[in-house]
GROMACS .gro file of N, CA, C and O in nm:
model
  364
    1UNK      N    1  -6.022  -0.534   5.389
    1UNK     CA    2  -5.992  -0.669   5.432
    1UNK      C    3  -5.843  -0.688   5.461
    1UNK      O    4  -5.807  -0.754   5.558
    2UNK      N    5  -5.759  -0.632   5.376
    2UNK     CA    6  -5.616  -0.658   5.390
    2UNK      C    7  -5.557  -0.597   5.517
    2UNK      O    8  -5.455  -0.646   5.564
    3UNK      N    9  -5.621  -0.496   5.573
    3UNK     CA   10  -5.569  -0.435   5.696
    3UNK      C   11  -5.561  -0.537   5.809
    3UNK      O   12  -5.474  -0.528   5.896
    4UNK      N   13  -5.648  -0.637   5.806
    4UNK     CA   14  -5.647  -0.739   5.911
    4UNK      C   15  -5.521  -0.825   5.908
    4UNK      O   16  -5.491  -0.893   6.005
    5UNK      N   17  -5.448  -0.822   5.799
    5UNK     CA   18  -5.326  -0.902   5.784
    5UNK      C   19  -5.199  -0.822   5.811
    5UNK      O   20  -5.089  -0.875   5.803
    6UNK      N   21  -5.213  -0.696   5.843
    6UNK     CA   22  -5.096  -0.610   5.865
    6UNK      C   23  -5.045  -0.624   6.008
    6UNK      O   24  -5.122  -0.647   6.101
    7UNK      N   25  -4.914  -0.609   6.026
    7UNK     CA   26  -4.856  -0.615   6.161
    7UNK      C   27  -4.922  -0.513   6.255
    7UNK      O   28  -4.948  -0.399   6.216
    8UNK      N   29  -4.954  -0.559   6.375
    8UNK     CA   30  -5.016  -0.474   6.474
    8UNK      C   31  -5.169  -0.476   6.468
    8UNK      O   32  -5.235  -0.419   6.554
    9UNK      N   33  -5.225  -0.541   6.366
    9UNK     CA   34  -5.371  -0.545   6.351
    9UNK      C   35  -5.427  -0.685   6.377
    9UNK      O   36  -5.543  -0.711   6.349
   10UNK      N   37  -5.346  -0.772   6.434
   10UNK     CA   38  -5.386  -0.911   6.456
   10UNK      C   39  -5.511  -0.923   6.543
   10UNK      O   40  -5.588  -1.017   6.529
   11UNK      N   41  -5.533  -0.829   6.630
   11UNK     CA   42  -5.647  -0.831   6.723
   11UNK      C   43  -5.775  -0.773   6.664
   11UNK      O   44  -5.883  -0.788   6.722
   12UNK      N   45  -5.766  -0.703   6.553
   12UNK     CA   46  -5.879  -0.623   6.503
   12UNK      C   47  -6.002  -0.705   6.469
   12UNK      O   48  -6.115  -0.665   6.504
   13UNK      N   49  -5.988  -0.818   6.403
   13UNK     CA   50  -6.105  -0.899   6.365
   13UNK      C   51  -6.181  -0.946   6.490
   13UNK      O   52  -6.303  -0.936   6.496
   14UNK      N   53  -6.108  -0.994   6.589
   14UNK     CA   54  -6.172  -1.040   6.712
   14UNK      C   55  -6.238  -0.924   6.786
   14UNK      O   56  -6.347  -0.939   6.842
   15UNK      N   57  -6.175  -0.807   6.785
   15UNK     CA   58  -6.232  -0.688   6.847
   15UNK      C   59  -6.364  -0.650   6.779
   15UNK      O   60  -6.465  -0.625   6.846
   16UNK      N   61  -6.363  -0.647   6.645
   16UNK     CA   62  -6.484  -0.611   6.571
   16UNK      C   63  -6.597  -0.710   6.599
   16UNK      O   64  -6.712  -0.671   6.617
   17UNK      N   65  -6.562  -0.838   6.604
   17UNK     CA   66  -6.663  -0.941   6.633
   17UNK      C   67  -6.719  -0.926   6.774
   17UNK      O   68  -6.840  -0.933   6.795
   18UNK      N   69  -6.631  -0.902   6.870
   18UNK     CA   70  -6.674  -0.887   7.009
   18UNK      C   71  -6.767  -0.767   7.027
   18UNK      O   72  -6.859  -0.770   7.109
   19UNK      N   73  -6.745  -0.664   6.947
   19UNK     CA   74  -6.827  -0.543   6.953
   19UNK      C   75  -6.952  -0.553   6.866
   19UNK      O   76  -7.034  -0.461   6.865
   20UNK      N   77  -6.964  -0.662   6.789
   20UNK     CA   78  -7.081  -0.680   6.703
   20UNK      C   79  -7.086  -0.586   6.584
   20UNK      O   80  -7.194  -0.553   6.534
   21UNK      N   81  -6.970  -0.546   6.537
   21UNK     CA   82  -6.962  -0.451   6.426
   21UNK      C   83  -6.994  -0.520   6.293
   21UNK      O   84  -6.937  -0.625   6.263
   22UNK      N   85  -7.087  -0.463   6.216
   22UNK     CA   86  -7.113  -0.512   6.080
   22UNK      C   87  -6.999  -0.464   5.990
   22UNK      O   88  -6.952  -0.351   6.006
   23UNK      N   89  -6.959  -0.549   5.897
   23UNK     CA   90  -6.847  -0.515   5.808
   23UNK      C   91  -6.896  -0.506   5.665
   23UNK      O   92  -6.965  -0.594   5.615
   24UNK      N   93  -6.857  -0.397   5.599
   24UNK     CA   94  -6.875  -0.381   5.455
   24UNK      C   95  -6.735  -0.368   5.398
   24UNK      O   96  -6.659  -0.278   5.437
   25UNK      N   97  -6.699  -0.460   5.309
   25UNK     CA   98  -6.564  -0.462   5.255
   25UNK      C   99  -6.567  -0.473   5.103
   25UNK      O  100  -6.661  -0.526   5.045
   26UNK      N  101  -6.463  -0.425   5.041
   26UNK     CA  102  -6.452  -0.428   4.896
   26UNK      C  103  -6.363  -0.543   4.852
   26UNK      O  104  -6.252  -0.560   4.902
   27UNK      N  105  -6.415  -0.623   4.762
   27UNK     CA  106  -6.336  -0.728   4.697
   27UNK      C  107  -6.366  -0.717   4.548
   27UNK      O  108  -6.476  -0.752   4.504
   28UNK      N  109  -6.271  -0.665   4.471
   28UNK     CA  110  -6.298  -0.633   4.331
   28UNK      C  111  -6.349  -0.750   4.246
   28UNK      O  112  -6.424  -0.730   4.153
   29UNK      N  113  -6.306  -0.870   4.279
   29UNK     CA  114  -6.343  -0.984   4.195
   29UNK      C  115  -6.311  -1.113   4.270
   29UNK      O  116  -6.234  -1.113   4.365
   30UNK      N  117  -6.370  -1.223   4.226
   30UNK     CA  118  -6.339  -1.355   4.282
   30UNK      C  119  -6.217  -1.416   4.216
   30UNK      O  120  -6.167  -1.518   4.258
   31UNK      N  121  -6.165  -1.352   4.114
   31UNK     CA  122  -6.048  -1.399   4.041
   31UNK      C  123  -5.922  -1.333   4.096
   31UNK      O  124  -5.913  -1.211   4.104
   32UNK      N  125  -5.824  -1.414   4.133
   32UNK     CA  126  -5.701  -1.358   4.188
   32UNK      C  127  -5.631  -1.268   4.086
   32UNK      O  128  -5.578  -1.163   4.122
   33UNK      N  129  -5.634  -1.307   3.960
   33UNK     CA  130  -5.567  -1.227   3.857
   33UNK      C  131  -5.629  -1.087   3.848
   33UNK      O  132  -5.556  -0.987   3.838
   34UNK      N  133  -5.762  -1.079   3.852
   34UNK     CA  134  -5.828  -0.949   3.844
   34UNK      C  135  -5.801  -0.863   3.967
   34UNK      O  136  -5.780  -0.743   3.955
   35UNK      N  137  -5.802  -0.925   4.084
   35UNK     CA  138  -5.775  -0.849   4.207
   35UNK      C  139  -5.632  -0.798   4.207
   35UNK      O  140  -5.607  -0.681   4.238
   36UNK      N  141  -5.538  -0.884   4.172
   36UNK     CA  142  -5.397  -0.843   4.172
   36UNK      C  143  -5.373  -0.731   4.069
   36UNK      O  144  -5.295  -0.640   4.095
   37UNK      N  145  -5.441  -0.739   3.957
   37UNK     CA  146  -5.427  -0.635   3.854
   37UNK      C  147  -5.479  -0.501   3.904
   37UNK      O  148  -5.419  -0.397   3.881
   38UNK      N  149  -5.591  -0.505   3.976
   38UNK     CA  150  -5.653  -0.381   4.023
   38UNK      C  151  -5.590  -0.328   4.151
   38UNK      O  152  -5.575  -0.208   4.168
   39UNK      N  153  -5.550  -0.418   4.243
   39UNK     CA  154  -5.507  -0.375   4.376
   39UNK      C  155  -5.359  -0.400   4.406
   39UNK      O  156  -5.307  -0.348   4.503
   40UNK      N  157  -5.294  -0.490   4.331
   40UNK     CA  158  -5.153  -0.516   4.356
   40UNK      C  159  -5.127  -0.658   4.405
   40UNK      O  160  -5.218  -0.729   4.448
   41UNK      N  161  -5.001  -0.697   4.396
   41UNK     CA  162  -4.960  -0.832   4.435
   41UNK      C  163  -4.985  -0.860   4.582
   41UNK      O  164  -4.959  -0.776   4.667
   42UNK      N  165  -5.038  -0.979   4.609
   42UNK     CA  166  -5.060  -1.023   4.746
   42UNK      C  167  -5.194  -0.984   4.805
   42UNK      O  168  -5.233  -1.035   4.910
   43UNK      N  169  -5.266  -0.895   4.739
   43UNK     CA  170  -5.393  -0.845   4.795
   43UNK      C  171  -5.499  -0.955   4.796
   43UNK      O  172  -5.574  -0.968   4.893
   44UNK      N  173  -5.506  -1.035   4.691
   44UNK     CA  174  -5.608  -1.139   4.686
   44UNK      C  175  -5.590  -1.239   4.800
   44UNK      O  176  -5.685  -1.269   4.873
   45UNK      N  177  -5.469  -1.289   4.819
   45UNK     CA  178  -5.443  -1.386   4.924
   45UNK      C  179  -5.471  -1.328   5.062
   45UNK      O  180  -5.533  -1.393   5.146
   46UNK      N  181  -5.429  -1.205   5.086
   46UNK     CA  182  -5.457  -1.140   5.214
   46UNK      C  183  -5.608  -1.123   5.235
   46UNK      O  184  -5.658  -1.140   5.346
   47UNK      N  185  -5.679  -1.092   5.128
   47UNK     CA  186  -5.825  -1.077   5.139
   47UNK      C  187  -5.891  -1.209   5.173
   47UNK      O  188  -5.980  -1.214   5.258
   48UNK      N  189  -5.848  -1.316   5.111
   48UNK     CA  190  -5.904  -1.449   5.138
   48UNK      C  191  -5.872  -1.491   5.281
   48UNK      O  192  -5.960  -1.542   5.352
   49UNK      N  193  -5.750  -1.467   5.327
   49UNK     CA  194  -5.714  -1.499   5.465
   49UNK      C  195  -5.804  -1.423   5.563
   49UNK      O  196  -5.850  -1.477   5.663
   50UNK      N  197  -5.828  -1.296   5.533
   50UNK     CA  198  -5.914  -1.214   5.620
   50UNK      C  199  -6.057  -1.265   5.619
   50UNK      O  200  -6.122  -1.272   5.724
   51UNK      N  201  -6.107  -1.301   5.502
   51UNK     CA  202  -6.243  -1.354   5.494
   51UNK      C  203  -6.256  -1.485   5.572
   51UNK      O  204  -6.355  -1.506   5.642
   52UNK      N  205  -6.157  -1.570   5.564
   52UNK     CA  206  -6.159  -1.695   5.640
   52UNK      C  207  -6.156  -1.667   5.789
   52UNK      O  208  -6.227  -1.731   5.867
   53UNK      N  209  -6.074  -1.572   5.830
   53UNK     CA  210  -6.067  -1.533   5.971
   53UNK      C  211  -6.201  -1.479   6.018
   53UNK      O  212  -6.250  -1.516   6.126
   54UNK      N  213  -6.262  -1.393   5.938
   54UNK     CA  214  -6.391  -1.336   5.974
   54UNK      C  215  -6.500  -1.444   5.979
   54UNK      O  216  -6.585  -1.443   6.068
   55UNK      N  217  -6.497  -1.537   5.885
   55UNK     CA  218  -6.594  -1.648   5.886
   55UNK      C  219  -6.580  -1.729   6.015
   55UNK      O  220  -6.681  -1.767   6.075
   56UNK      N  221  -6.458  -1.755   6.058
   56UNK     CA  222  -6.433  -1.830   6.181
   56UNK      C  223  -6.495  -1.760   6.303
   56UNK      O  224  -6.541  -1.825   6.396
   57UNK      N  225  -6.497  -1.628   6.297
   57UNK     CA  226  -6.552  -1.548   6.407
   57UNK      C  227  -6.703  -1.531   6.397
   57UNK      O  228  -6.764  -1.467   6.483
   58UNK      N  229  -6.764  -1.585   6.292
   58UNK     CA  230  -6.909  -1.577   6.276
   58UNK      C  231  -6.958  -1.478   6.172
   58UNK      O  232  -7.077  -1.464   6.150
   59UNK      N  233  -6.866  -1.409   6.107
   59UNK     CA  234  -6.905  -1.315   6.002
   59UNK      C  235  -6.948  -1.391   5.877
   59UNK      O  236  -6.877  -1.479   5.829
   60UNK      N  237  -7.065  -1.354   5.827
   60UNK     CA  238  -7.115  -1.415   5.704
   60UNK      C  239  -7.166  -1.556   5.720
   60UNK      O  240  -7.217  -1.615   5.625
   61UNK      N  241  -7.151  -1.613   5.838
   61UNK     CA  242  -7.195  -1.750   5.862
   61UNK      C  243  -7.287  -1.760   5.983
   61UNK      O  244  -7.340  -1.866   6.010
   62UNK      N  245  -7.301  -1.650   6.053
   62UNK     CA  246  -7.382  -1.649   6.174
   62UNK      C  247  -7.451  -1.516   6.191
   62UNK      O  248  -7.505  -1.459   6.097
   63UNK      N  249  -7.446  -1.465   6.312
   63UNK     CA  250  -7.518  -1.342   6.345
   63UNK      C  251  -7.446  -1.215   6.300
   63UNK      O  252  -7.507  -1.109   6.297
   64UNK      N  253  -7.319  -1.226   6.265
   64UNK     CA  254  -7.243  -1.106   6.229
   64UNK      C  255  -7.250  -1.082   6.078
   64UNK      O  256  -7.225  -1.172   5.998
   65UNK      N  257  -7.281  -0.960   6.042
   65UNK     CA  258  -7.302  -0.922   5.903
   65UNK      C  259  -7.170  -0.893   5.832
   65UNK      O  260  -7.085  -0.821   5.883
   66UNK      N  261  -7.154  -0.951   5.713
   66UNK     CA  262  -7.038  -0.926   5.628
   66UNK      C  263  -7.090  -0.905   5.487
   66UNK      O  264  -7.143  -0.998   5.424
   67UNK      N  265  -7.078  -0.784   5.437
   67UNK     CA  266  -7.120  -0.750   5.301
   67UNK      C  267  -6.997  -0.721   5.216
   67UNK      O  268  -6.910  -0.643   5.257
   68UNK      N  269  -6.991  -0.784   5.100
   68UNK     CA  270  -6.881  -0.759   5.006
   68UNK      C  271  -6.932  -0.670   4.893
   68UNK      O  272  -7.039  -0.695   4.837
   69UNK      N  273  -6.853  -0.571   4.861
   69UNK     CA  274  -6.885  -0.479   4.753
   69UNK      C  275  -6.799  -0.515   4.634
   69UNK      O  276  -6.677  -0.530   4.646
   70UNK      N  277  -6.862  -0.528   4.519
   70UNK     CA  278  -6.794  -0.559   4.394
   70UNK      C  279  -6.754  -0.430   4.325
   70UNK      O  280  -6.836  -0.339   4.310
   71UNK      N  281  -6.628  -0.418   4.286
   71UNK     CA  282  -6.578  -0.300   4.217
   71UNK      C  283  -6.527  -0.340   4.080
   71UNK      O  284  -6.415  -0.390   4.067
   72UNK      N  285  -6.608  -0.320   3.975
   72UNK     CA  286  -6.560  -0.356   3.842
   72UNK      C  287  -6.441  -0.271   3.800
   72UNK      O  288  -6.434  -0.153   3.835
   73UNK      N  289  -6.350  -0.333   3.731
   73UNK     CA  290  -6.232  -0.261   3.683
   73UNK      C  291  -6.257  -0.204   3.545
   73UNK      O  292  -6.222  -0.263   3.445
   74UNK      N  293  -6.320  -0.089   3.539
   74UNK     CA  294  -6.350  -0.027   3.411
   74UNK      C  295  -6.473   0.060   3.422
   74UNK      O  296  -6.536   0.070   3.526
   75UNK      N  297  -6.507   0.121   3.312
   75UNK     CA  298  -6.620   0.214   3.308
   75UNK      C  299  -6.748   0.142   3.267
   75UNK      O  300  -6.802   0.164   3.159
   76UNK      N  301  -6.793   0.052   3.355
   76UNK     CA  302  -6.918  -0.019   3.330
   76UNK      C  303  -6.978  -0.060   3.462
   76UNK      O  304  -6.910  -0.063   3.564
   77UNK      N  305  -7.106  -0.092   3.459
   77UNK     CA  306  -7.177  -0.132   3.580
   77UNK      C  307  -7.156  -0.281   3.608
   77UNK      O  308  -7.136  -0.359   3.515
   78UNK      N  309  -7.162  -0.319   3.734
   78UNK     CA  310  -7.148  -0.462   3.768
   78UNK      C  311  -7.271  -0.541   3.725
   78UNK      O  312  -7.377  -0.483   3.703
   79UNK      N  313  -7.258  -0.673   3.717
   79UNK     CA  314  -7.374  -0.757   3.686
   79UNK      C  315  -7.477  -0.751   3.800
   79UNK      O  316  -7.451  -0.697   3.907
   80UNK      N  317  -7.593  -0.810   3.776
   80UNK     CA  318  -7.698  -0.815   3.876
   80UNK      C  319  -7.647  -0.883   4.003
   80UNK      O  320  -7.573  -0.981   3.998
   81UNK      N  321  -7.689  -0.833   4.119
   81UNK     CA  322  -7.636  -0.881   4.247
   81UNK      C  323  -7.657  -1.030   4.268
   81UNK      O  324  -7.565  -1.100   4.313
   82UNK      N  325  -7.774  -1.082   4.239
   82UNK     CA  326  -7.801  -1.225   4.265
   82UNK      C  327  -7.709  -1.316   4.184
   82UNK      O  328  -7.658  -1.415   4.235
   83UNK      N  329  -7.684  -1.281   4.059
   83UNK     CA  330  -7.594  -1.360   3.976
   83UNK      C  331  -7.451  -1.350   4.026
   83UNK      O  332  -7.378  -1.451   4.034
   84UNK      N  333  -7.410  -1.231   4.063
   84UNK     CA  334  -7.275  -1.208   4.113
   84UNK      C  335  -7.254  -1.280   4.247
   84UNK      O  336  -7.151  -1.343   4.270
   85UNK      N  337  -7.354  -1.273   4.334
   85UNK     CA  338  -7.346  -1.340   4.465
   85UNK      C  339  -7.330  -1.491   4.448
   85UNK      O  340  -7.248  -1.554   4.515
   86UNK      N  341  -7.407  -1.549   4.358
   86UNK     CA  342  -7.397  -1.693   4.333
   86UNK      C  343  -7.258  -1.731   4.282
   86UNK      O  344  -7.201  -1.832   4.325
   87UNK      N  345  -7.202  -1.650   4.196
   87UNK     CA  346  -7.068  -1.677   4.142
   87UNK      C  347  -6.963  -1.666   4.252
   87UNK      O  348  -6.874  -1.750   4.262
   88UNK      N  349  -6.971  -1.561   4.335
   88UNK     CA  350  -6.875  -1.546   4.445
   88UNK      C  351  -6.880  -1.667   4.539
   88UNK      O  352  -6.778  -1.718   4.581
   89UNK      N  353  -7.001  -1.711   4.573
   89UNK     CA  354  -7.015  -1.824   4.664
   89UNK      C  355  -6.960  -1.952   4.603
   89UNK      O  356  -6.902  -2.035   4.673
   90UNK      N  357  -6.978  -1.968   4.473
   90UNK     CA  358  -6.929  -2.089   4.405
   90UNK      C  359  -6.778  -2.090   4.394
   90UNK      O  360  -6.715  -2.196   4.401
   91UNK      N  361  -6.718  -1.974   4.378
   91UNK     CA  362  -6.573  -1.965   4.361
   91UNK      C  363  -6.503  -1.968   4.494
   91UNK      O  364  -6.395  -2.000   4.511
   0.00000   0.00000   0.00000
């Protein structure tokens, strides 16, 4: 997700949408603190900006597929998908 916020990549989201590319992206958590701890400062905000940009283009809200992968920070399995999906949508 964060690559869409890097200089020179401003066109990439629109290009992917125009080509009908399905996106699978990793977002470690819905909590900014957890994402920043796992991925570094600024990653959460850049990820949210990218998700908003993709939503505007129809990803996750229309015909374009957007799947988020949850990456737990530790040696354990993630919670059940339906519960996790509901929490992500609420947050």
